[in-house]
XYZ file of N, CA and C in Angstrom:
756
model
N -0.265 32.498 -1.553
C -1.627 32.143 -1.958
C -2.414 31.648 -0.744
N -3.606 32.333 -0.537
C -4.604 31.716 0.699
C -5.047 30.210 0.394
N -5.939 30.151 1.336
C -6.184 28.772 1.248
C -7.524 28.522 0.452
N -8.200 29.792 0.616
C -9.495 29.960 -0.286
C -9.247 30.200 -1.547
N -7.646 30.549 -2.172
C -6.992 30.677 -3.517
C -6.752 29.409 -4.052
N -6.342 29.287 -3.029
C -6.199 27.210 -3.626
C -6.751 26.443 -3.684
N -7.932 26.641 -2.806
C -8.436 25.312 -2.531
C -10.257 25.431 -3.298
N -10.534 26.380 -2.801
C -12.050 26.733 -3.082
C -12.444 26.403 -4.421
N -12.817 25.282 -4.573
C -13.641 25.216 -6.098
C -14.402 23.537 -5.914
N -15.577 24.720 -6.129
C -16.780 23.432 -5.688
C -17.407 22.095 -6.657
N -17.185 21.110 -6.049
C -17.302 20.085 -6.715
C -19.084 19.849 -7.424
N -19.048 18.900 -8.729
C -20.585 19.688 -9.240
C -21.925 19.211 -8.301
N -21.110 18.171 -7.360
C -22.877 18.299 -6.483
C -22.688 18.957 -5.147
N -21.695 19.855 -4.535
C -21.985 21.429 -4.038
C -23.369 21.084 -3.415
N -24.171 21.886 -4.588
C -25.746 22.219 -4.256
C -25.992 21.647 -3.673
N -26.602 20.100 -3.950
C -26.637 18.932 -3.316
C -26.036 18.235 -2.365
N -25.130 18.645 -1.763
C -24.161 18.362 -0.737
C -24.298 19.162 0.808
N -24.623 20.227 0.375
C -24.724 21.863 0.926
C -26.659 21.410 1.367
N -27.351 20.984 0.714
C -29.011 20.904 0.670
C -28.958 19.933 1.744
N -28.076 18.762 1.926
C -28.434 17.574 2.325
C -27.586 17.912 3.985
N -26.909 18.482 4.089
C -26.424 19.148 5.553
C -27.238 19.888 5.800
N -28.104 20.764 5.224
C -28.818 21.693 5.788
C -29.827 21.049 6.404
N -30.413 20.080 5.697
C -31.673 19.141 6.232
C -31.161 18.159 7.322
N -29.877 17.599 7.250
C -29.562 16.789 8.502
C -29.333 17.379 9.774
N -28.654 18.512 9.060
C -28.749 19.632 10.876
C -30.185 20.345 11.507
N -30.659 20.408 10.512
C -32.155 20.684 10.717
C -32.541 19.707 11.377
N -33.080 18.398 10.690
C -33.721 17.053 11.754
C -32.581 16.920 12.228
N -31.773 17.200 13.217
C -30.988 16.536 14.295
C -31.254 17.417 15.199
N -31.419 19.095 15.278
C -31.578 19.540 16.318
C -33.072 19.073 16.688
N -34.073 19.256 15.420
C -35.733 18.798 15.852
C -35.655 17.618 16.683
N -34.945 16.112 16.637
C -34.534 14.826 17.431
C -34.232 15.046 18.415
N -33.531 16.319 18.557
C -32.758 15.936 20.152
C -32.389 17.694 20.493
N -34.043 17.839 20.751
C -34.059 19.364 20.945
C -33.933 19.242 22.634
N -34.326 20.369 23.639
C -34.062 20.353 24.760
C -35.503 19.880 25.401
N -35.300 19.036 26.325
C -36.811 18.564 26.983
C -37.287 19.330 27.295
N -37.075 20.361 27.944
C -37.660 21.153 28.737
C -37.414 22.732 28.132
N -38.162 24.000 28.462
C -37.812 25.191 27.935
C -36.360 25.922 28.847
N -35.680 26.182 28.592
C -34.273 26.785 29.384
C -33.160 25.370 29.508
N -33.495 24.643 29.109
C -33.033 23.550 29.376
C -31.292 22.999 27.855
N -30.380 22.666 28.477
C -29.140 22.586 27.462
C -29.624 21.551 26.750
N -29.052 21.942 25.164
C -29.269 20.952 23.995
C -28.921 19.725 24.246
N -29.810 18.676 23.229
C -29.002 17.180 23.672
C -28.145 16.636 22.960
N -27.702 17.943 21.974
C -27.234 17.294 20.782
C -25.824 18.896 20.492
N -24.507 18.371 20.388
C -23.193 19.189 20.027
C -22.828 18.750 19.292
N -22.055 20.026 18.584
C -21.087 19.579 17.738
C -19.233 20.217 18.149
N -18.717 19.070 17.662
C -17.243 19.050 18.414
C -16.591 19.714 17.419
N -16.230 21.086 17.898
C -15.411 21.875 17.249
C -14.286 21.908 17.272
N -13.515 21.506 16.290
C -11.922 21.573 16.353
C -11.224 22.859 15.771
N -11.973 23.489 15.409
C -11.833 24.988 15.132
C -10.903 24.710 13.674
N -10.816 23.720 13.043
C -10.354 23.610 11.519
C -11.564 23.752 10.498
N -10.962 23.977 9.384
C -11.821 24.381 8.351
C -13.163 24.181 8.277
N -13.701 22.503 8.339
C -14.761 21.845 8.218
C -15.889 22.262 9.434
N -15.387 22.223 10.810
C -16.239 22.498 11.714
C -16.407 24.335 11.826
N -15.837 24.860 11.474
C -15.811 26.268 11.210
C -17.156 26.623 10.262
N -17.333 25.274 9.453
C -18.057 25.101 8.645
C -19.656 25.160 9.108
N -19.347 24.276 10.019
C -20.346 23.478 10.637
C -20.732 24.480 11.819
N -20.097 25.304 12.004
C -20.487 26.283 13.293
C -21.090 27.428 12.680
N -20.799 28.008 11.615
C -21.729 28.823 11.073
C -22.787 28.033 10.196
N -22.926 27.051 9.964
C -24.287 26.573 9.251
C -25.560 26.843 11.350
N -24.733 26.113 12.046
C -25.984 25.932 12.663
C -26.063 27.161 13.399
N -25.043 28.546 13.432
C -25.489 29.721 13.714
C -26.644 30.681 12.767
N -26.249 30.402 11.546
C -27.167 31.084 10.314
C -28.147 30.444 10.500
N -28.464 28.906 10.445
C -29.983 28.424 9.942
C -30.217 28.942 11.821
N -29.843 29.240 13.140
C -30.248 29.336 14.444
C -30.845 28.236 14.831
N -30.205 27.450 14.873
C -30.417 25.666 15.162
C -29.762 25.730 16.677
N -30.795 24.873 17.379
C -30.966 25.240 18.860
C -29.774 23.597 19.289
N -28.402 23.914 18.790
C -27.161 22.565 19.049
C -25.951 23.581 19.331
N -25.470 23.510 20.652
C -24.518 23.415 21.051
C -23.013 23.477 20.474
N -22.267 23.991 21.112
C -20.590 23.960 20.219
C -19.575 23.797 21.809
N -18.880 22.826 21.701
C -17.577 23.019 22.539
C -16.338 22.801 21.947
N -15.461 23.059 22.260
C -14.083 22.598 21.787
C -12.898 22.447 23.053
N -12.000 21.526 22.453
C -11.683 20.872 23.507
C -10.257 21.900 23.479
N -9.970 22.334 24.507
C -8.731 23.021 24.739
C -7.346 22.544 25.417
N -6.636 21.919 24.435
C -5.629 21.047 25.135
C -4.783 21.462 25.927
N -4.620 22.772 25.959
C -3.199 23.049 26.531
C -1.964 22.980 25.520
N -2.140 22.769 24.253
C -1.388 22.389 23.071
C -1.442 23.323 22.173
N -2.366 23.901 21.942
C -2.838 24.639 20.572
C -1.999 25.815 20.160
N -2.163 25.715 18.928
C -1.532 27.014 18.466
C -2.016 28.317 19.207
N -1.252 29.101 18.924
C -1.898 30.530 19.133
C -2.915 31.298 18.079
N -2.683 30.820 16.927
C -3.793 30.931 15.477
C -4.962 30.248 16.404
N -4.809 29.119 16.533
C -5.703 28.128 16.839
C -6.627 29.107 18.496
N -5.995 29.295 19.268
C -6.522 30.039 20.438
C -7.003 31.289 20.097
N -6.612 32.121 19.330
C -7.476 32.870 18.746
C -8.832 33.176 18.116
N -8.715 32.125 17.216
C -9.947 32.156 16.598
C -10.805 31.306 17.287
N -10.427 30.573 18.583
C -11.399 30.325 19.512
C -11.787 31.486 20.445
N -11.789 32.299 20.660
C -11.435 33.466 21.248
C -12.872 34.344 20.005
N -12.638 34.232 18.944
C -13.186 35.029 17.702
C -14.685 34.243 17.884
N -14.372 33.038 17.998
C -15.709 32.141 17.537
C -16.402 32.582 18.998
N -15.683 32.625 20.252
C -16.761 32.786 21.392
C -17.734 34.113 21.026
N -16.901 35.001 20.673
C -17.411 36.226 20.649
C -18.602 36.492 19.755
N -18.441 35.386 18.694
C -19.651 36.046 17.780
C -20.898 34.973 17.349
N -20.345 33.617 17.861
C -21.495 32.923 17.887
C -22.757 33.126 18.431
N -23.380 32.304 17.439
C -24.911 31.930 18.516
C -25.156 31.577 19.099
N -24.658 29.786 19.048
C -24.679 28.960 19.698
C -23.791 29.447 21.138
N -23.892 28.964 21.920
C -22.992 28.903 23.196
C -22.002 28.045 22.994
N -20.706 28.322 22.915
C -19.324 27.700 22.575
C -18.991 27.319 24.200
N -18.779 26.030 24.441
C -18.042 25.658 26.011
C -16.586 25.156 25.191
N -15.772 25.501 26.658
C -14.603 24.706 26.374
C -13.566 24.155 27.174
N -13.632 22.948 26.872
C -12.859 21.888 27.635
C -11.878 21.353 27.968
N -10.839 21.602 28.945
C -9.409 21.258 29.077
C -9.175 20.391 30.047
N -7.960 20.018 29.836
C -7.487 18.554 30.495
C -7.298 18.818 31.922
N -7.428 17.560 32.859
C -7.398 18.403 34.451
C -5.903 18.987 34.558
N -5.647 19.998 34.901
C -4.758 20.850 35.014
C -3.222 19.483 35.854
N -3.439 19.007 36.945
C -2.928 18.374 37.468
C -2.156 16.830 37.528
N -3.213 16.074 36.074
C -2.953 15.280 35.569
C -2.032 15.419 34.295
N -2.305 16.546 33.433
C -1.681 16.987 32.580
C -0.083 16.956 32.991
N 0.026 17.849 34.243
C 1.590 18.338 34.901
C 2.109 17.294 35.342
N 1.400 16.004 35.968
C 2.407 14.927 36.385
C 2.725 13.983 35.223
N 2.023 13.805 34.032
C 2.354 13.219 32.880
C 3.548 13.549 32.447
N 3.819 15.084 32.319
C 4.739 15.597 31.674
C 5.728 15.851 32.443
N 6.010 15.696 34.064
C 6.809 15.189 34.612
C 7.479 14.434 34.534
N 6.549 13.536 34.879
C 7.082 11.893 34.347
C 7.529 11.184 33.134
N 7.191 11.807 32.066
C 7.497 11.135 30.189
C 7.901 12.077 29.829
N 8.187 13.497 30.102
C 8.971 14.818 29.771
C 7.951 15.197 28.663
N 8.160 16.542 28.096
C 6.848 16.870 27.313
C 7.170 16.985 25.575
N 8.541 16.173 25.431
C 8.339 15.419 23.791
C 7.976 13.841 24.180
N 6.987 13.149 25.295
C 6.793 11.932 25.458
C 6.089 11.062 24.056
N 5.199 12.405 22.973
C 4.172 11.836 22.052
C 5.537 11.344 21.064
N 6.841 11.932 21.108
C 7.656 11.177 20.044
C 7.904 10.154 20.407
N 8.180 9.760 21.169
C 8.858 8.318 22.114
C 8.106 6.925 21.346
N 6.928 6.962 21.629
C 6.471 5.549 21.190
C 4.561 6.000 20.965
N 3.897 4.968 19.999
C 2.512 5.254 20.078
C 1.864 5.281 21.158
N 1.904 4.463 22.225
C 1.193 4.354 23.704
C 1.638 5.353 24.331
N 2.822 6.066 24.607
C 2.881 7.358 25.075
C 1.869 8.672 24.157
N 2.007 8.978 23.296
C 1.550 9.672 22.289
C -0.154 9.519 22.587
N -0.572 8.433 22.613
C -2.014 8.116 22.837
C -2.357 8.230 24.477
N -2.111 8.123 25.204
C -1.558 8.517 26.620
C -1.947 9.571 27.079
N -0.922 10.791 25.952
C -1.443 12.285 26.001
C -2.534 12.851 25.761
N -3.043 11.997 24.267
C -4.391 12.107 23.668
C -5.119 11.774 24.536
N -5.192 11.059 25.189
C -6.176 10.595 26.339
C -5.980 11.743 27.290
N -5.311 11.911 28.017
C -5.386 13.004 28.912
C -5.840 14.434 28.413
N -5.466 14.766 26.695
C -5.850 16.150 26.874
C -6.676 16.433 25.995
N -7.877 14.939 25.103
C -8.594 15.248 24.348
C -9.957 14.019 24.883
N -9.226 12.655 24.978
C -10.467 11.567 25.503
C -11.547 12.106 26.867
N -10.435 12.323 27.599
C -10.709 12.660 28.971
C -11.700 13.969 28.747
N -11.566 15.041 28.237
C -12.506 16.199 28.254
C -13.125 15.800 27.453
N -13.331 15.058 26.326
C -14.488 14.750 25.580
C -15.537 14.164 26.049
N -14.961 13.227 27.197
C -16.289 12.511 27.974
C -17.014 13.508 28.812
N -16.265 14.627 29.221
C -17.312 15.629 30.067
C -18.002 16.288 29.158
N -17.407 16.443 28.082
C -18.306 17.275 26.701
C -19.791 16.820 26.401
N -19.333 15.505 25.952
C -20.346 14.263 25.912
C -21.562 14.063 26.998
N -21.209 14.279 28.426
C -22.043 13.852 29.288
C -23.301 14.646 29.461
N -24.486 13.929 29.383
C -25.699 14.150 29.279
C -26.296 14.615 28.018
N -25.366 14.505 27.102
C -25.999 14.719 25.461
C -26.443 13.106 24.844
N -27.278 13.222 24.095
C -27.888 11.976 23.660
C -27.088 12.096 22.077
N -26.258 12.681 21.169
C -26.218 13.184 20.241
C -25.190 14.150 20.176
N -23.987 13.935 18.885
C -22.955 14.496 18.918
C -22.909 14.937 17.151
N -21.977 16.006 16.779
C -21.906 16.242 15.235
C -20.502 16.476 15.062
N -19.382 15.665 14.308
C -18.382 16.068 13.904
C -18.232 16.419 12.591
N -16.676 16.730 12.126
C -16.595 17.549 10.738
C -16.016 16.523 9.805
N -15.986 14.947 10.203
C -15.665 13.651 9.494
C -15.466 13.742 8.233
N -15.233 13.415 7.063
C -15.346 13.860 5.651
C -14.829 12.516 5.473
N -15.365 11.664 4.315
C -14.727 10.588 3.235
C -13.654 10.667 2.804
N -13.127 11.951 2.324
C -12.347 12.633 1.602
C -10.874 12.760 2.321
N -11.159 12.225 3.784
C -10.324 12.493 4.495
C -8.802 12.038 4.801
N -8.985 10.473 4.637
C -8.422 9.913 4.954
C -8.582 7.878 4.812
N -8.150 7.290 3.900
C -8.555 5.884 3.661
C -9.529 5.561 5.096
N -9.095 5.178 6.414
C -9.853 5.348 7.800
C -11.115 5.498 7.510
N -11.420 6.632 7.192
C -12.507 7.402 6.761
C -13.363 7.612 5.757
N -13.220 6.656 4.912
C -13.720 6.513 3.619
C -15.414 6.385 3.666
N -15.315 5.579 4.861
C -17.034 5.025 4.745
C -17.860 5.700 6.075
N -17.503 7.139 6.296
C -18.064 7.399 7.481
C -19.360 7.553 6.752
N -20.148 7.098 7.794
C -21.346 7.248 7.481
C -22.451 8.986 8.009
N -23.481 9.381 7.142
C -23.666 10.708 7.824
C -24.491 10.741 8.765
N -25.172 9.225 9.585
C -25.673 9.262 10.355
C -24.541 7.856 10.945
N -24.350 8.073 12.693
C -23.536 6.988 12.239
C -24.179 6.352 14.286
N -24.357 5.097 14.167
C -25.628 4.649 15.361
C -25.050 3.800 15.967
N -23.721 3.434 15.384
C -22.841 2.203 16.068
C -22.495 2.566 17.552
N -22.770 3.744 18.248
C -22.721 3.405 19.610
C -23.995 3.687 20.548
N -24.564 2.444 21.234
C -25.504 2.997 21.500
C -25.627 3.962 22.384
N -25.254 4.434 23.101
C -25.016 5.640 23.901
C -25.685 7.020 23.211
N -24.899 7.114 22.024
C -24.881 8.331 21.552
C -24.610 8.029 19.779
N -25.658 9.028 19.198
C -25.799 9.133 17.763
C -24.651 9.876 17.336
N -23.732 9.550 16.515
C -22.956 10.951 16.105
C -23.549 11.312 14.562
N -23.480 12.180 14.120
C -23.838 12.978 13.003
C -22.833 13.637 12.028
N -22.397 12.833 11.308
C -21.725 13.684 10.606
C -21.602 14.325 8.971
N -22.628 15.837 8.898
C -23.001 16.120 7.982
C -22.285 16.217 7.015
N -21.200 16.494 6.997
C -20.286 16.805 5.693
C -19.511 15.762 5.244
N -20.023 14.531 5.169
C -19.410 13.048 5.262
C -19.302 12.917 3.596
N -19.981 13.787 2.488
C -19.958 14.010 1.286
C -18.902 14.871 0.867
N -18.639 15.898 1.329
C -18.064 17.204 1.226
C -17.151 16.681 0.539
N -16.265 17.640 -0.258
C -14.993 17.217 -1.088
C -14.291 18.931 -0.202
N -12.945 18.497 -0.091
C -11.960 20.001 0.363
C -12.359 20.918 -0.320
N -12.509 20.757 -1.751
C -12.840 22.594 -2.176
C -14.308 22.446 -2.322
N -15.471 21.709 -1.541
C -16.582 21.806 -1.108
C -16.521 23.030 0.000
N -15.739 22.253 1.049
C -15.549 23.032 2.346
C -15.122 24.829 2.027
N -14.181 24.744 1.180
C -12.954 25.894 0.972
C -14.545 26.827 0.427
N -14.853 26.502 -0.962
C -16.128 27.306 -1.445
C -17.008 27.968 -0.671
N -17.604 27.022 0.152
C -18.327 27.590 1.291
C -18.139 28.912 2.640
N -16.333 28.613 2.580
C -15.858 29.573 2.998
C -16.097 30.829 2.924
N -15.487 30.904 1.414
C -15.100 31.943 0.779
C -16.508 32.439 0.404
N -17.794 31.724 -0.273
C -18.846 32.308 -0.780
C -19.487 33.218 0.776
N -19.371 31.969 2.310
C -20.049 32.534 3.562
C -19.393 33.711 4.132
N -17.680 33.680 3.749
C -17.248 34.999 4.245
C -16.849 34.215 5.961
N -16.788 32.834 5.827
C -16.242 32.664 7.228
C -14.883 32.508 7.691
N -14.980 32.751 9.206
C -13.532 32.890 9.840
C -13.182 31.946 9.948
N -11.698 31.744 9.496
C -10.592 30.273 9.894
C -9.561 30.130 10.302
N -8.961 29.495 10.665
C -7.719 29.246 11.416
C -5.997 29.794 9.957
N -5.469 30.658 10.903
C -4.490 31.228 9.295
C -3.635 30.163 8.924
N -3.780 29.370 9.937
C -2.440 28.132 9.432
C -2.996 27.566 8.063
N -4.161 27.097 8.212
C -4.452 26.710 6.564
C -3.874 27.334 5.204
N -3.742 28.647 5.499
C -3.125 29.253 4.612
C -1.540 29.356 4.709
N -0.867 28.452 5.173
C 0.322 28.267 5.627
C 0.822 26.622 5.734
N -0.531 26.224 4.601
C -0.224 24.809 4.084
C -0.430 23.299 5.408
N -1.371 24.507 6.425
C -2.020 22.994 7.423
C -3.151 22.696 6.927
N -3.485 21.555 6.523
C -4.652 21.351 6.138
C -5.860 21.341 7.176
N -4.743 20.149 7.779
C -5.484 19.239 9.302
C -4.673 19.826 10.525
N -5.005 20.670 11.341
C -4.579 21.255 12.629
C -5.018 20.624 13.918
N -4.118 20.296 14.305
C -4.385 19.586 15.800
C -3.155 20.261 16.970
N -3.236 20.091 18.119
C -1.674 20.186 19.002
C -0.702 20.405 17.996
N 0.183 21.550 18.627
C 0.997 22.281 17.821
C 2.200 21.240 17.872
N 2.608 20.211 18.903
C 3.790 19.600 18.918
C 3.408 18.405 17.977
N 2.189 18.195 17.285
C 1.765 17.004 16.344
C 1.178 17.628 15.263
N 1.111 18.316 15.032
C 1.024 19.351 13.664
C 1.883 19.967 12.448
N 2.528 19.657 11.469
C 3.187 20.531 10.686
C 2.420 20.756 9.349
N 3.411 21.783 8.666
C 2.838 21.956 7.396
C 3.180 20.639 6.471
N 2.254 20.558 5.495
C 2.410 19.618 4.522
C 3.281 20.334 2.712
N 3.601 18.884 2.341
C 4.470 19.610 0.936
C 3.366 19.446 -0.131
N 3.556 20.053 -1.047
C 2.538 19.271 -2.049
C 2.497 17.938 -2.716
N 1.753 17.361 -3.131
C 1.724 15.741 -3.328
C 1.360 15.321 -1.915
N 1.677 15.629 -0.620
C 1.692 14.949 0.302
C -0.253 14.243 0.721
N -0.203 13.544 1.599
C -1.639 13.053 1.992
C -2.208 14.238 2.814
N -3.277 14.429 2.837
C -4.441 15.467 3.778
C -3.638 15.411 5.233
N -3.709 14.166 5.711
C -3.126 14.277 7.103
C -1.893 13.789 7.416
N -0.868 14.040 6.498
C 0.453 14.075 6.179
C 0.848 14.426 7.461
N 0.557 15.775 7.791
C 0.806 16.671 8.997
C 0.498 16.551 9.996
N -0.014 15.045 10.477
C -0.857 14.866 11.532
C 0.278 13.676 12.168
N 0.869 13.431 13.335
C 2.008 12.394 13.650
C 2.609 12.171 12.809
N 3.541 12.973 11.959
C 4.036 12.301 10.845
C 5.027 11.520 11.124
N 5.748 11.303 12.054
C 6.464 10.189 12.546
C 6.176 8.766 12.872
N 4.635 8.980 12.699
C 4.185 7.552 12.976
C 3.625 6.816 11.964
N 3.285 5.643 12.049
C 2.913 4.771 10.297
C 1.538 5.052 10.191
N 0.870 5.027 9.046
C -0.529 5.961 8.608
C -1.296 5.295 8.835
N -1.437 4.165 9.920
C -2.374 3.127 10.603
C -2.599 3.584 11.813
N -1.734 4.498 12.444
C -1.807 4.897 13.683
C -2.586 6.206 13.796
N -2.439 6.869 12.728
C -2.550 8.279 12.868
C -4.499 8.910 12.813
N -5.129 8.534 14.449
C -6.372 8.651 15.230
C -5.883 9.059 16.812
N -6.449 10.081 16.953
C -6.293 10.368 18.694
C -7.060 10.015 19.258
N -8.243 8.912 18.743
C -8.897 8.248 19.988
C -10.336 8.806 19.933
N -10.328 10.230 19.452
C -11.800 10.689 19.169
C -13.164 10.334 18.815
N -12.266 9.264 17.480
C -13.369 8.742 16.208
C -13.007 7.458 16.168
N -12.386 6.807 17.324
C -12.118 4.789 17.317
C -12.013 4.932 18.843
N -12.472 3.639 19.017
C -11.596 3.438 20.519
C -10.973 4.084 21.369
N -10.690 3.934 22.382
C -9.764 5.021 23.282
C -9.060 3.957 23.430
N -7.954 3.614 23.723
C -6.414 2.690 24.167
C -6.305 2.924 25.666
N -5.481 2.319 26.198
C -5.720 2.153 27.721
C -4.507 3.027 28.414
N -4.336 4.089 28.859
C -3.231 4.172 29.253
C -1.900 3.250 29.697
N -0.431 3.902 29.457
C 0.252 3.114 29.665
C 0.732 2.784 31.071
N 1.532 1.728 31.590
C 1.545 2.258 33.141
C 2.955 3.184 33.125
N 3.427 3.819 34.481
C 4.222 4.612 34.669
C 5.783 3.709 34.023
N 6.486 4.497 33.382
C 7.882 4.265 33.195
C 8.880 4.687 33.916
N 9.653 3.794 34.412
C 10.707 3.774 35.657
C 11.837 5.334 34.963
């Protein structure tokens, strides 16, 4: 069974859910359009190439909303996952950039903590996250006034109260339209838009991240079951959407 077999069935305010993203992506590109004519947007959205932002990348290709797409390329990813980044360059509107960890920092990490280091302990694990998602996010970030992730309520206790405009840093606005969405909000939209997704979903990943911190989930299990499941469900943030943690120092 696909994932649009299972999952797709839209909750009854849909309409209303679907109306109220359309208008926030609308006034967010009008806010933080480009100063100048030829000039790069001030405002992205961070594509993780899972369901929700898949979402979010064809809303602002269809409505031709003048915002940006990068995704961060860890050096981790599936091959599903590299693909359909590969799919999305090719047929977007937007201009898709994409961002990987410095090649060199990456290789002496994994020298040094060997490259199952994310099982070892949380500060290693966050360590990595820092090197192959914090670290390129800040170049992602730089010189945008304005960011859009695929956040959802629905997501995760953590996440309950994301807000869909959210101002707590002053630096930078993040936006996150689908902060209503319910899963077979997302799934519906899919299936009604005819958009492309990552096949692991249909292979019971809900939440796809780095393939060595990724598995499938059972049923009953939580949304991000599959996300560090070795670690306690207080931990389980790479730093993206809280704080960044400090690297650890070198281990003898």
């Amino acid at each position: 069974m696909s994932a649009i077999d299972l999952n797709a069935r839209a909750s009854a305010s849909y309409a209303q859910n679907l109306a109220e993203t359309q208008a926030l992506l609308r006034q967010a590109a009008l806010d933080y359009a480009p100063l100048s004519v030829g000039a790069a947007p001030r405002i992205t959205l961070a594509c993780s190439l899972g369901a929700e932002d898949m979402v979010l990348a064809h809303l602002i290709n269809s409505l031709q909303l003048d915002i940006g797409i990068f995704v961060l390329e860890t050096g981790q990813l599936h091959a599903e996952t590299l693909a359909l980044l590969d799919r999305l360059q090719a047929t977007s509107r937007a201009p898709v950039q994409v961002f990987k960890p410095v090649q060199e920092v990456a290789i002496q990490f994994v020298e040094r903590e060997g490259k199952d280091a994310m099982y070892q302990s949380i500060a290693l694990r966050k360590a990595c996250c820092g090197i192959r998602k914090m670290e390129p996010l800040s170049r992602a970030l730089a010189g945008k006034d304005a960011w859009i992730t695929g956040l959802r309520r629905e997501q995760s206790g953590a996440r309950a109260d994301v807000p869909l405009i959210d101002r707590s840093d002053a630096s930078k606005v993040k936006f996150n339209p689908l902060g209503r969405w319910t899963w077979g909000d997302v799934w519906f939209y899919i299936a009604e838009n005819k958009v492309d997704y990552n096949p692991l979903h249909d292979q019971f990943y809900p939440s796809i991240g780095c393939a060595p911190c990724t598995r499938a989930i059972s049923l009953g299990e939580d949304f991000r079951a599959g996300r560090w499941w070795w670690e306690d469900e207080t931990a389980k943030e790479c730093g993206l959407h809280v704080k960044a943690s400090p690297l650890p120092e070198k281990h003898a």
